[in-house]
Short mmCIF file of C-alpha atoms in Angstrom, two decimals:
data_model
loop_
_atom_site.label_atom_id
_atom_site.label_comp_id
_atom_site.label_asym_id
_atom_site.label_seq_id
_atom_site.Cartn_x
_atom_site.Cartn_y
_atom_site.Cartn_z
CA UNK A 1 0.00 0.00 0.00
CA UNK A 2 1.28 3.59 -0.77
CA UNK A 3 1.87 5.89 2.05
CA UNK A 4 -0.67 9.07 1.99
CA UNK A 5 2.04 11.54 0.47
CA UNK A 6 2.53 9.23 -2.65
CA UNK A 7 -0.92 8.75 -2.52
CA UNK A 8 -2.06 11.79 -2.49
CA UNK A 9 0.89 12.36 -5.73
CA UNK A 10 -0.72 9.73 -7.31
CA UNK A 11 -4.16 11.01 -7.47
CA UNK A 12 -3.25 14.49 -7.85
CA UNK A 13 -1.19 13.11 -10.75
CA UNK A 14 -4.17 11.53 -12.26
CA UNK A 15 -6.75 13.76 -11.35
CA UNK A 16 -4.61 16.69 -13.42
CA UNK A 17 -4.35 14.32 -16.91
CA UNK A 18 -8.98 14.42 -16.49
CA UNK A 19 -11.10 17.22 -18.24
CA UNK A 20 -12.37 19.45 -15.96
CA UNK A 21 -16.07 18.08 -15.40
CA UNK A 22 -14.13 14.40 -14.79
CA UNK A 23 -12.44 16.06 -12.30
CA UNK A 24 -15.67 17.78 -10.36
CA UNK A 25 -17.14 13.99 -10.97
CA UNK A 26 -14.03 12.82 -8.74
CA UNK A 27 -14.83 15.53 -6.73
CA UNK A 28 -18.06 14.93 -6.11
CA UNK A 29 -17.60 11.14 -5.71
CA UNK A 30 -14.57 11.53 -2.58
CA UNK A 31 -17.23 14.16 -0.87
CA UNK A 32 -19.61 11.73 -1.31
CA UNK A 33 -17.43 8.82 0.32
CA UNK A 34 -16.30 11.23 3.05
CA UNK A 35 -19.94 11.97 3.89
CA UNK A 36 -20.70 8.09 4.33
CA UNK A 37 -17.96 7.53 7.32
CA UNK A 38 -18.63 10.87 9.13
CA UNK A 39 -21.68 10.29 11.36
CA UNK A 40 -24.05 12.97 10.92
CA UNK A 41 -23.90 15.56 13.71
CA UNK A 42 -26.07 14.95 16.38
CA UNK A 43 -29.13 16.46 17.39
CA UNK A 44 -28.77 19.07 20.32
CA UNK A 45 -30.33 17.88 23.20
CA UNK A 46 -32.47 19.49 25.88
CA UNK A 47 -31.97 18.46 29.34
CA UNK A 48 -35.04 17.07 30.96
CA UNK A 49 -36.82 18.43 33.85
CA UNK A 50 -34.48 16.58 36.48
CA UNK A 51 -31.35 17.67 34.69
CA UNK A 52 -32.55 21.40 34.56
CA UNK A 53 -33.63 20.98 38.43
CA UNK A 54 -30.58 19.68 39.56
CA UNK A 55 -28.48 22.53 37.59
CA UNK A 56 -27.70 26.05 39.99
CA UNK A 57 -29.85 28.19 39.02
CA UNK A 58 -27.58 30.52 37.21
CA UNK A 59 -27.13 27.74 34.92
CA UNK A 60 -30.86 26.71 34.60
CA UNK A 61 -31.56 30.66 33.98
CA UNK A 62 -29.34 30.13 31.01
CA UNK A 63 -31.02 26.84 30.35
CA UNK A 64 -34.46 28.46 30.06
CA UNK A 65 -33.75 31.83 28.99
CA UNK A 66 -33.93 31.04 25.00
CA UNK A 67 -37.39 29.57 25.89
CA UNK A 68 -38.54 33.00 28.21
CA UNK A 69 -40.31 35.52 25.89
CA UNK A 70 -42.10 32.75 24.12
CA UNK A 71 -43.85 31.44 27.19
CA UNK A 72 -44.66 35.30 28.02
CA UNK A 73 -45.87 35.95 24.90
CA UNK A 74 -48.05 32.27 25.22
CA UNK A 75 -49.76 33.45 28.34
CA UNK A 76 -50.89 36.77 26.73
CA UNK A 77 -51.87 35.26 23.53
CA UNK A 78 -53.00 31.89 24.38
CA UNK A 79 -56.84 31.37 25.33
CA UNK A 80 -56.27 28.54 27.57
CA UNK A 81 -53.39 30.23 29.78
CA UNK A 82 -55.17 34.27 29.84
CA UNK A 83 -57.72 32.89 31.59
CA UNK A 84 -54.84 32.51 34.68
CA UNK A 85 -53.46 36.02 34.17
CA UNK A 86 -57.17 37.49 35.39
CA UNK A 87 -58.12 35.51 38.09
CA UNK A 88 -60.76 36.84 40.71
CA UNK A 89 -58.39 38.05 43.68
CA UNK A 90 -61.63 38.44 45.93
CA UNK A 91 -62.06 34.96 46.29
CA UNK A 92 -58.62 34.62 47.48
CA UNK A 93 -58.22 33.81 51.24
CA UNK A 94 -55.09 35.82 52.18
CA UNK A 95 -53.09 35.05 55.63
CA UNK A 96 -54.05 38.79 57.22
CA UNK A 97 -57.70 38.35 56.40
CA UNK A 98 -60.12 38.10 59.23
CA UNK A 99 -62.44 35.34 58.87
#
């Protein structure tokens, strides 16, 4: 077997005796072959509730604070969750209240 650097000579040495659209077509194929052994990167993952509980909270502020605005913005918008924002504070029993 050839060592890389005459390798590398050898196909360079080829490669430059192809037309030019032979040469993209080699191109094309060693991307190709170089996509098939690198695994694909992998998805970023969210930590679940226990792994954002157990975090300090400075880091579980950073955690959450991509995910902030949108839940502000849900319970404003959302007709399910305003329903929370207005609740009837007179039927609240509060410690200082005499019965």
């Amino acid at each position: 077997m050839l060592s890389t650097a005459h390798l590398e000579q050898a196909l360079l040495d080829h490669l430059r005796q192809l037309p030019s659209e032979k040469q993209q077509e080699v191109l094309d194929f060693a991307e190709f072959l170089r996509q098939k052994i690198s695994p694909p990167p992998a998805p970023p993952t969210q930590p679940s509730l226990q792994q954002l509980a157990s975090l300090p909270l400075s880091q579980r502020h950073q955690a959450l604070a991509p995910f902030i605005a949108d839940t502000a913005a849900d319970f404003k918008t959302d007709p399910a969750l305003t329903e929370f924002s207005v609740l009837d504070s007179e039927d609240w029993e509060l410690p200082d209240d005499e019965p």
